[in-house]
């Protein structure tokens, strides 16, 4: 006998779906945060299960929550030994989590929808676009004179899926022979190469072995491949999209692509040279090694400081001046809509372009023959100010809780907010649970972005139909 369904049984799920769609359309930023928070909690539950640990004992919720947020936010900070704590199931959860977090939850959902339905609706385009452009979180009209237009989102999603697969596969192929030279069985080497590949491209910074990078600490090939993986991952999917379309025609590259690549290269070389000078003669780091190794280590740290998260030395032994340089590089981070964190290199570029325009007495910012509108500067200032405020506030709270040195606390707070993963040892086992929760929330806020958070917290966005009288306060 067929089961009889009451009208309410089918209407209720439909009502929930309609309500969710209405909420997503009215509050896209809040919807994005809700989805991302749900994903973090899901991975926390998975990592808390007995099947996720090597010993078969459940991981305490606070530790599981911290590691889940660090994984999904592709940060790399740890409060457990990642190489020994997790079972094969736990490591699989970690590897899936960094892929989800690196690509972007809404982008991943749109890719799956594109794969199943073979097309993208307007809502799916808007969801994916909000992952690639913070301006999209605002309700209302968004100007299309930008790096990725709404009509190009379908192509961008295909680029995301293709680039992740191709880049990570290439890294595996390049790393596998070197790991096999260590005498490890093929399956073990393949697992480690895959793990290193995932963690470098997604800028996560987790390591699969107890010895970490120590066996390769003087190997230019292995470290060079890791640097390339991190650097490419930090450029951002919109950059890949444009480069694939105009690879041999730099003149057709968008302003976003030119700024991202040029500023990223400048920070890479500036950071490497700074480390080379500041750590010269420091026996606790690489300062007394031969010149070639000093160059290798300095530029390796310069790459990793902008979101990679891998470290060859105990960072707590670096000179304070080097720690400050690392703080600045971490705070800037990588490219927009990339696997890297921070305020983004284009934000830094906009701030400097504004300063240059003001020094030259020009009314508008210009770069590569293009004029940049003033609303972009407002967004850059907003991102920087909110980010600095969050970092300062969290640092003050953790100083009160832990009593640790300011340089160490500030370093790890910036690392958490910018989703870098480098640490001076502040987050090692023994950190108080309240401090773990605060750092986890800092990673979460840093990954979703200060602009998205500000838009989500705003009760409403209204159009102002009048203009108040103008008056200039004294600045400077």
Short mmCIF file of C-alpha atoms in Angstrom, two decimals:
data_model
loop_
_atom_site.label_atom_id
_atom_site.label_comp_id
_atom_site.label_asym_id
_atom_site.label_seq_id
_atom_site.Cartn_x
_atom_site.Cartn_y
_atom_site.Cartn_z
CA UNK A 1 0.00 0.00 0.00
CA UNK A 2 1.47 3.34 -1.05
CA UNK A 3 2.33 5.77 1.70
CA UNK A 4 0.03 8.78 1.87
CA UNK A 5 1.79 12.14 2.20
CA UNK A 6 0.12 15.07 3.80
CA UNK A 7 0.42 18.46 2.09
CA UNK A 8 2.47 19.78 5.00
CA UNK A 9 5.17 17.11 4.52
CA UNK A 10 6.09 18.45 1.08
CA UNK A 11 5.33 22.07 1.76
CA UNK A 12 7.63 22.35 4.77
CA UNK A 13 10.91 21.51 2.97
CA UNK A 14 9.81 23.75 0.09
CA UNK A 15 9.11 26.54 2.55
CA UNK A 16 12.55 26.08 4.11
CA UNK A 17 14.20 26.15 0.70
CA UNK A 18 12.33 29.27 -0.35
CA UNK A 19 13.17 30.95 2.93
CA UNK A 20 16.87 30.05 2.55
CA UNK A 21 16.94 31.39 -1.01
CA UNK A 22 15.23 34.58 0.10
CA UNK A 23 17.75 35.01 2.94
CA UNK A 24 20.69 34.37 0.60
CA UNK A 25 19.38 36.93 -1.86
CA UNK A 26 18.67 39.59 0.77
CA UNK A 27 21.81 39.07 2.86
CA UNK A 28 24.54 37.48 0.67
CA UNK A 29 27.34 38.29 3.12
CA UNK A 30 25.52 36.75 6.08
CA UNK A 31 24.64 33.72 3.97
CA UNK A 32 28.29 33.26 2.97
CA UNK A 33 29.43 33.47 6.59
CA UNK A 34 26.71 31.04 7.67
CA UNK A 35 27.75 28.47 5.05
CA UNK A 36 31.43 28.87 5.91
CA UNK A 37 30.78 28.59 9.65
CA UNK A 38 28.72 25.44 9.07
CA UNK A 39 31.59 23.94 7.10
CA UNK A 40 34.02 24.68 9.95
CA UNK A 41 31.71 23.04 12.48
CA UNK A 42 31.24 20.01 10.24
CA UNK A 43 34.98 19.43 9.99
CA UNK A 44 35.35 19.99 13.73
CA UNK A 45 32.85 17.20 14.38
CA UNK A 46 34.67 14.90 11.95
CA UNK A 47 38.05 15.56 13.57
CA UNK A 48 36.58 15.03 17.03
CA UNK A 49 35.48 11.46 16.27
CA UNK A 50 37.58 8.48 17.50
CA UNK A 51 38.10 7.37 13.87
CA UNK A 52 40.06 10.56 13.13
CA UNK A 53 42.86 9.91 15.66
CA UNK A 54 45.71 7.41 15.54
CA UNK A 55 45.02 6.29 19.11
CA UNK A 56 41.27 5.85 18.66
CA UNK A 57 40.50 8.34 21.42
CA UNK A 58 38.31 11.37 20.66
CA UNK A 59 40.08 14.70 20.29
CA UNK A 60 38.85 17.31 22.80
CA UNK A 61 36.33 19.63 21.18
CA UNK A 62 38.42 22.79 21.58
CA UNK A 63 41.44 21.16 19.92
CA UNK A 64 39.29 19.66 17.15
CA UNK A 65 37.57 23.01 16.61
CA UNK A 66 40.90 24.85 16.44
CA UNK A 67 42.34 22.38 13.94
CA UNK A 68 39.16 22.33 11.83
CA UNK A 69 39.18 26.11 11.54
CA UNK A 70 42.89 26.09 10.76
CA UNK A 71 42.29 23.47 8.05
CA UNK A 72 39.22 25.02 6.39
CA UNK A 73 40.71 28.52 6.67
CA UNK A 74 43.96 27.10 5.15
CA UNK A 75 46.01 28.60 7.96
CA UNK A 76 48.44 25.94 9.20
CA UNK A 77 48.55 26.71 12.92
CA UNK A 78 48.38 23.58 15.08
CA UNK A 79 47.78 22.59 18.69
CA UNK A 80 48.39 18.88 17.99
CA UNK A 81 51.15 17.03 16.14
CA UNK A 82 49.67 16.80 12.64
CA UNK A 83 52.07 14.03 11.63
CA UNK A 84 51.22 11.61 14.47
CA UNK A 85 47.86 12.65 15.93
CA UNK A 86 45.58 11.77 13.04
CA UNK A 87 44.60 8.43 11.57
CA UNK A 88 44.36 7.85 7.79
CA UNK A 89 40.74 8.99 8.03
CA UNK A 90 41.77 12.11 9.94
CA UNK A 91 44.45 12.93 7.38
CA UNK A 92 41.90 12.46 4.60
CA UNK A 93 39.59 14.93 6.36
CA UNK A 94 42.46 17.41 6.62
CA UNK A 95 43.34 17.09 2.93
CA UNK A 96 39.73 17.50 1.83
CA UNK A 97 39.30 20.43 4.21
CA UNK A 98 42.20 22.44 2.78
CA UNK A 99 40.84 21.90 -0.73
CA UNK A 100 37.40 23.14 0.28
CA UNK A 101 38.84 26.11 2.13
CA UNK A 102 41.39 26.98 -0.53
CA UNK A 103 38.92 26.99 -3.39
CA UNK A 104 36.18 28.73 -1.43
CA UNK A 105 32.98 27.19 -0.15
CA UNK A 106 30.63 29.16 -2.41
CA UNK A 107 32.91 28.73 -5.41
CA UNK A 108 33.06 24.98 -4.78
CA UNK A 109 29.26 24.81 -4.52
CA UNK A 110 28.94 26.67 -7.81
CA UNK A 111 31.46 24.35 -9.50
CA UNK A 112 29.45 21.33 -8.37
CA UNK A 113 26.27 22.97 -9.66
CA UNK A 114 27.94 23.71 -12.97
CA UNK A 115 29.12 20.10 -13.23
CA UNK A 116 25.66 18.68 -12.53
CA UNK A 117 23.42 21.16 -14.35
CA UNK A 118 25.85 22.11 -17.16
CA UNK A 119 24.87 25.76 -16.67
CA UNK A 120 24.83 28.52 -14.07
CA UNK A 121 21.83 30.50 -13.00
CA UNK A 122 22.04 34.12 -11.90
CA UNK A 123 22.02 33.18 -8.21
CA UNK A 124 24.92 30.72 -8.67
CA UNK A 125 26.86 33.37 -10.57
CA UNK A 126 26.35 35.88 -7.79
CA UNK A 127 27.40 33.35 -5.15
CA UNK A 128 30.60 32.51 -7.01
CA UNK A 129 31.30 36.16 -7.77
CA UNK A 130 31.07 37.03 -4.08
CA UNK A 131 34.00 34.66 -3.48
CA UNK A 132 36.11 36.44 -6.11
CA UNK A 133 35.18 40.05 -5.34
CA UNK A 134 34.39 41.49 -1.88
CA UNK A 135 32.26 44.23 -3.47
CA UNK A 136 29.72 41.56 -4.37
CA UNK A 137 28.68 41.08 -0.77
CA UNK A 138 26.81 44.36 -0.90
CA UNK A 139 23.22 44.32 -1.99
CA UNK A 140 22.54 46.47 -5.00
CA UNK A 141 24.26 47.43 -8.24
CA UNK A 142 27.94 46.59 -8.65
CA UNK A 143 29.84 48.23 -11.50
CA UNK A 144 31.16 45.74 -14.04
CA UNK A 145 34.42 47.61 -14.81
CA UNK A 146 36.49 45.13 -12.81
CA UNK A 147 38.73 42.09 -13.18
CA UNK A 148 35.95 39.49 -13.48
CA UNK A 149 32.56 40.45 -14.88
CA UNK A 150 29.41 38.60 -13.87
CA UNK A 151 29.05 37.11 -17.34
CA UNK A 152 32.51 35.58 -17.05
CA UNK A 153 31.88 33.72 -13.80
CA UNK A 154 31.18 30.44 -15.58
CA UNK A 155 34.58 30.61 -17.26
CA UNK A 156 36.20 31.55 -13.97
CA UNK A 157 34.74 28.49 -12.26
CA UNK A 158 36.07 26.25 -14.99
CA UNK A 159 39.45 27.94 -14.58
CA UNK A 160 39.36 27.31 -10.82
CA UNK A 161 38.65 23.61 -11.24
CA UNK A 162 41.22 23.19 -14.02
CA UNK A 163 43.98 25.19 -12.34
CA UNK A 164 43.64 23.35 -9.03
CA UNK A 165 43.84 19.97 -10.75
CA UNK A 166 46.70 20.88 -13.09
CA UNK A 167 48.88 22.77 -10.62
CA UNK A 168 48.55 20.21 -7.84
CA UNK A 169 49.18 17.30 -10.22
CA UNK A 170 52.29 19.07 -11.56
CA UNK A 171 53.59 19.61 -8.03
CA UNK A 172 53.07 15.92 -7.22
CA UNK A 173 55.04 14.90 -10.31
CA UNK A 174 57.90 17.26 -9.41
CA UNK A 175 58.08 16.26 -5.73
CA UNK A 176 57.60 12.47 -6.03
CA UNK A 177 61.05 11.55 -7.46
CA UNK A 178 62.84 13.57 -4.76
CA UNK A 179 60.90 11.82 -1.99
CA UNK A 180 61.60 8.43 -3.57
CA UNK A 181 65.32 9.23 -3.35
CA UNK A 182 64.90 9.16 0.43
CA UNK A 183 64.31 5.41 0.09
CA UNK A 184 60.62 5.51 0.96
CA UNK A 185 58.14 3.00 -0.54
CA UNK A 186 56.26 4.26 -3.60
CA UNK A 187 52.84 4.50 -1.94
CA UNK A 188 54.30 6.34 1.05
CA UNK A 189 56.18 8.71 -1.24
CA UNK A 190 53.05 9.27 -3.33
CA UNK A 191 51.03 10.11 -0.23
CA UNK A 192 53.66 12.54 1.03
CA UNK A 193 54.03 14.17 -2.40
CA UNK A 194 50.26 14.60 -2.61
CA UNK A 195 50.15 16.04 0.91
CA UNK A 196 52.99 18.50 0.21
CA UNK A 197 51.34 19.46 -3.07
CA UNK A 198 47.95 20.16 -1.50
CA UNK A 199 49.45 22.12 1.38
CA UNK A 200 51.72 24.25 -0.79
CA UNK A 201 49.18 25.20 -3.46
CA UNK A 202 46.47 25.96 -0.90
CA UNK A 203 49.04 27.85 1.23
CA UNK A 204 48.11 25.72 4.25
CA UNK A 205 51.52 24.86 5.68
CA UNK A 206 50.73 21.52 7.34
CA UNK A 207 53.44 18.84 7.19
CA UNK A 208 52.87 15.07 6.79
CA UNK A 209 55.94 13.79 8.65
CA UNK A 210 57.51 14.23 12.06
CA UNK A 211 60.76 15.54 10.59
CA UNK A 212 58.89 18.01 8.38
CA UNK A 213 61.14 19.86 5.93
CA UNK A 214 64.36 18.91 7.75
CA UNK A 215 65.45 16.23 5.20
CA UNK A 216 65.13 18.84 2.43
CA UNK A 217 66.44 21.87 4.31
CA UNK A 218 69.41 22.29 1.94
CA UNK A 219 67.74 20.97 -1.24
CA UNK A 220 67.14 23.75 -3.80
CA UNK A 221 64.91 21.50 -5.94
CA UNK A 222 62.44 20.48 -3.25
CA UNK A 223 62.30 23.91 -1.63
CA UNK A 224 62.09 25.59 -5.02
CA UNK A 225 59.09 23.49 -6.03
CA UNK A 226 57.39 24.30 -2.73
CA UNK A 227 58.06 28.01 -3.27
CA UNK A 228 56.59 27.88 -6.77
CA UNK A 229 53.49 26.07 -5.50
CA UNK A 230 52.93 28.61 -2.73
CA UNK A 231 53.59 31.59 -5.01
CA UNK A 232 51.21 30.38 -7.72
CA UNK A 233 48.53 29.58 -5.15
CA UNK A 234 48.83 33.09 -3.72
CA UNK A 235 48.18 34.87 -7.03
CA UNK A 236 44.46 34.13 -7.16
CA UNK A 237 42.03 32.46 -9.55
CA UNK A 238 41.07 35.71 -11.37
CA UNK A 239 44.74 36.04 -12.34
CA UNK A 240 44.82 32.51 -13.80
CA UNK A 241 41.61 33.27 -15.68
CA UNK A 242 43.10 36.31 -17.42
CA UNK A 243 46.49 34.71 -18.03
CA UNK A 244 44.93 31.69 -19.72
CA UNK A 245 42.98 33.97 -22.05
CA UNK A 246 45.84 36.39 -22.82
CA UNK A 247 49.00 34.50 -21.92
CA UNK A 248 51.08 35.91 -24.77
CA UNK A 249 49.55 39.38 -24.69
CA UNK A 250 50.52 41.26 -21.50
CA UNK A 251 48.98 44.45 -22.88
CA UNK A 252 45.57 42.83 -22.58
CA UNK A 253 46.04 41.87 -18.94
CA UNK A 254 43.66 43.60 -16.57
CA UNK A 255 44.90 46.15 -14.04
CA UNK A 256 44.18 43.66 -11.26
CA UNK A 257 46.50 41.09 -12.84
CA UNK A 258 49.30 43.60 -13.41
CA UNK A 259 49.10 44.93 -9.85
CA UNK A 260 48.92 41.46 -8.31
CA UNK A 261 51.92 40.06 -10.19
CA UNK A 262 54.11 43.16 -9.94
CA UNK A 263 53.50 43.79 -6.22
CA UNK A 264 53.87 40.07 -5.40
CA UNK A 265 57.27 39.98 -7.13
CA UNK A 266 58.37 43.18 -5.41
CA UNK A 267 57.44 41.82 -1.98
CA UNK A 268 59.17 38.53 -2.76
CA UNK A 269 62.48 40.19 -3.64
CA UNK A 270 62.24 42.88 -0.95
CA UNK A 271 61.48 40.29 1.73
CA UNK A 272 64.28 37.99 0.64
CA UNK A 273 66.86 40.78 0.60
CA UNK A 274 65.68 42.03 4.00
CA UNK A 275 66.05 38.58 5.57
CA UNK A 276 69.43 38.10 3.93
CA UNK A 277 70.72 41.33 5.50
CA UNK A 278 69.00 41.08 8.89
CA UNK A 279 69.93 37.45 9.58
CA UNK A 280 73.53 37.78 8.37
CA UNK A 281 75.76 36.22 11.00
CA UNK A 282 72.90 34.83 13.13
CA UNK A 283 74.12 31.37 14.13
CA UNK A 284 70.68 30.44 15.47
CA UNK A 285 69.13 30.66 11.99
CA UNK A 286 70.92 30.42 8.63
CA UNK A 287 73.21 33.42 9.08
CA UNK A 288 76.46 31.42 9.25
CA UNK A 289 75.76 29.00 6.38
CA UNK A 290 77.38 29.37 2.96
CA UNK A 291 76.08 32.24 0.83
CA UNK A 292 74.01 30.02 -1.48
CA UNK A 293 72.14 28.47 1.44
CA UNK A 294 71.59 31.89 3.01
CA UNK A 295 69.98 33.11 -0.21
CA UNK A 296 67.85 29.96 -0.44
CA UNK A 297 66.60 30.22 3.15
CA UNK A 298 66.00 33.96 2.99
CA UNK A 299 63.86 33.79 -0.14
CA UNK A 300 62.12 30.63 1.07
CA UNK A 301 60.96 32.48 4.19
CA UNK A 302 60.02 35.50 2.07
CA UNK A 303 57.68 33.27 0.06
CA UNK A 304 56.24 31.48 3.06
CA UNK A 305 55.72 34.64 5.12
CA UNK A 306 53.05 35.87 2.72
CA UNK A 307 50.82 32.86 3.44
CA UNK A 308 52.71 29.63 2.75
CA UNK A 309 53.27 28.75 6.39
CA UNK A 310 56.22 26.36 5.97
CA UNK A 311 59.34 27.02 8.05
CA UNK A 312 62.85 25.60 7.99
CA UNK A 313 64.01 27.12 11.28
CA UNK A 314 62.61 27.85 14.71
CA UNK A 315 61.20 31.30 14.03
CA UNK A 316 61.49 32.21 17.70
CA UNK A 317 65.27 32.32 17.20
CA UNK A 318 65.18 34.96 14.46
CA UNK A 319 66.21 38.51 15.23
CA UNK A 320 63.35 40.77 16.32
CA UNK A 321 63.88 42.85 13.20
CA UNK A 322 63.27 39.76 11.05
CA UNK A 323 60.14 38.96 13.04
CA UNK A 324 58.86 42.47 12.35
CA UNK A 325 59.51 42.08 8.62
CA UNK A 326 57.63 38.78 8.76
CA UNK A 327 54.73 40.50 10.55
CA UNK A 328 54.48 43.01 7.72
CA UNK A 329 54.66 40.40 4.96
CA UNK A 330 52.05 38.23 6.66
CA UNK A 331 49.70 41.17 7.16
CA UNK A 332 49.83 41.97 3.44
CA UNK A 333 49.36 38.37 2.31
CA UNK A 334 48.70 37.35 -1.29
CA UNK A 335 46.34 38.06 -4.15
CA UNK A 336 42.59 38.56 -3.98
CA UNK A 337 40.42 35.45 -4.42
CA UNK A 338 43.48 33.26 -3.84
CA UNK A 339 44.36 30.61 -1.30
CA UNK A 340 46.39 33.24 0.57
CA UNK A 341 45.16 35.56 3.32
CA UNK A 342 46.07 39.03 4.56
CA UNK A 343 44.76 42.36 3.38
CA UNK A 344 45.94 41.39 -0.17
CA UNK A 345 48.66 42.85 -2.33
CA UNK A 346 46.24 44.95 -4.38
CA UNK A 347 45.05 46.65 -1.19
CA UNK A 348 48.64 47.62 -0.40
CA UNK A 349 49.12 48.81 -3.99
CA UNK A 350 46.02 51.03 -3.82
CA UNK A 351 47.20 52.65 -0.58
CA UNK A 352 50.61 53.46 -2.06
CA UNK A 353 49.09 54.70 -5.32
CA UNK A 354 46.86 57.02 -3.30
CA UNK A 355 49.89 58.34 -1.41
CA UNK A 356 51.78 58.90 -4.67
CA UNK A 357 48.80 60.67 -6.25
CA UNK A 358 48.50 62.94 -3.21
CA UNK A 359 52.24 63.72 -3.26
CA UNK A 360 52.02 64.65 -6.94
CA UNK A 361 48.90 66.73 -6.44
CA UNK A 362 46.74 64.57 -8.71
CA UNK A 363 43.01 64.15 -8.16
CA UNK A 364 42.90 60.45 -9.08
CA UNK A 365 45.04 57.35 -8.71
CA UNK A 366 46.61 55.93 -11.85
CA UNK A 367 48.53 52.75 -12.67
CA UNK A 368 49.52 51.10 -15.95
CA UNK A 369 47.61 53.70 -17.94
CA UNK A 370 44.36 53.23 -16.03
CA UNK A 371 42.51 55.49 -13.59
CA UNK A 372 41.36 53.88 -10.35
CA UNK A 373 38.05 55.18 -8.91
CA UNK A 374 37.93 56.62 -5.40
CA UNK A 375 35.53 53.97 -4.09
CA UNK A 376 38.33 51.40 -4.46
CA UNK A 377 40.49 53.51 -2.15
CA UNK A 378 37.67 53.64 0.41
CA UNK A 379 37.46 49.85 0.29
CA UNK A 380 41.24 49.49 0.67
CA UNK A 381 41.30 51.84 3.67
CA UNK A 382 38.35 49.98 5.20
CA UNK A 383 40.03 46.59 4.80
CA UNK A 384 43.32 47.82 6.27
CA UNK A 385 41.74 49.67 9.19
CA UNK A 386 39.40 46.83 10.17
CA UNK A 387 42.21 44.29 9.86
CA UNK A 388 44.63 46.32 11.98
CA UNK A 389 41.92 46.88 14.60
CA UNK A 390 41.12 43.18 14.82
CA UNK A 391 44.81 42.22 15.11
CA UNK A 392 45.42 44.83 17.81
CA UNK A 393 42.33 43.84 19.81
CA UNK A 394 43.08 40.11 19.71
CA UNK A 395 46.72 40.74 20.63
CA UNK A 396 45.73 42.74 23.71
CA UNK A 397 43.31 40.03 24.86
CA UNK A 398 45.83 37.21 24.38
CA UNK A 399 48.53 39.17 26.18
CA UNK A 400 46.23 39.38 29.19
CA UNK A 401 45.34 35.68 29.02
CA UNK A 402 48.78 34.19 28.42
CA UNK A 403 51.33 36.72 29.59
CA UNK A 404 53.58 35.72 26.67
CA UNK A 405 56.04 38.18 25.07
CA UNK A 406 54.46 40.81 22.81
CA UNK A 407 56.60 39.93 19.78
CA UNK A 408 55.52 36.28 19.94
CA UNK A 409 51.82 36.98 20.55
CA UNK A 410 51.62 39.65 17.83
CA UNK A 411 53.41 37.34 15.39
CA UNK A 412 50.99 34.45 15.91
CA UNK A 413 47.91 36.71 15.90
CA UNK A 414 48.90 38.18 12.54
CA UNK A 415 49.70 34.66 11.31
CA UNK A 416 46.22 33.53 12.37
CA UNK A 417 44.38 36.54 10.94
CA UNK A 418 46.30 36.41 7.66
CA UNK A 419 45.89 32.59 7.55
CA UNK A 420 49.65 32.09 7.21
CA UNK A 421 50.45 29.36 9.72
CA UNK A 422 53.93 30.42 10.80
CA UNK A 423 54.44 30.36 14.55
CA UNK A 424 57.02 31.28 17.14
CA UNK A 425 55.80 28.39 19.29
CA UNK A 426 52.94 30.30 20.92
CA UNK A 427 50.30 27.82 19.70
CA UNK A 428 52.14 24.68 20.79
CA UNK A 429 50.35 22.16 23.09
CA UNK A 430 49.75 23.77 26.46
CA UNK A 431 48.02 26.88 25.16
CA UNK A 432 44.95 27.73 27.26
CA UNK A 433 41.56 26.78 25.80
CA UNK A 434 40.24 30.38 25.80
CA UNK A 435 43.29 31.44 23.80
CA UNK A 436 42.72 28.60 21.32
CA UNK A 437 39.10 29.66 20.78
CA UNK A 438 40.09 33.30 20.29
CA UNK A 439 42.78 32.38 17.78
CA UNK A 440 40.36 30.09 15.95
CA UNK A 441 37.82 32.90 15.65
CA UNK A 442 40.63 35.17 14.45
CA UNK A 443 41.45 32.68 11.68
CA UNK A 444 37.78 32.52 10.75
CA UNK A 445 37.42 36.30 10.54
CA UNK A 446 40.66 36.60 8.61
CA UNK A 447 39.54 34.06 6.03
CA UNK A 448 36.08 35.45 5.37
CA UNK A 449 37.53 38.94 5.09
CA UNK A 450 36.93 42.10 7.02
CA UNK A 451 34.78 43.57 4.23
CA UNK A 452 32.47 40.56 4.21
CA UNK A 453 32.23 40.67 7.99
CA UNK A 454 31.44 44.38 8.03
CA UNK A 455 28.76 43.96 5.38
CA UNK A 456 27.25 41.05 7.28
CA UNK A 457 27.11 42.98 10.54
CA UNK A 458 25.46 45.98 8.92
CA UNK A 459 21.74 45.87 9.71
CA UNK A 460 20.80 47.37 6.35
CA UNK A 461 22.23 49.31 3.46
CA UNK A 462 20.26 52.40 2.49
CA UNK A 463 20.61 54.89 -0.31
CA UNK A 464 21.25 58.43 0.87
CA UNK A 465 19.10 60.84 -1.14
CA UNK A 466 20.72 64.04 0.06
CA UNK A 467 24.18 65.58 0.43
CA UNK A 468 25.31 67.35 3.56
CA UNK A 469 27.36 70.58 3.53
CA UNK A 470 31.07 70.01 2.97
CA UNK A 471 33.71 70.90 5.55
CA UNK A 472 37.37 69.86 5.63
CA UNK A 473 38.94 68.79 8.96
CA UNK A 474 42.68 69.15 9.50
CA UNK A 475 44.55 65.96 8.57
CA UNK A 476 48.20 65.33 9.39
#
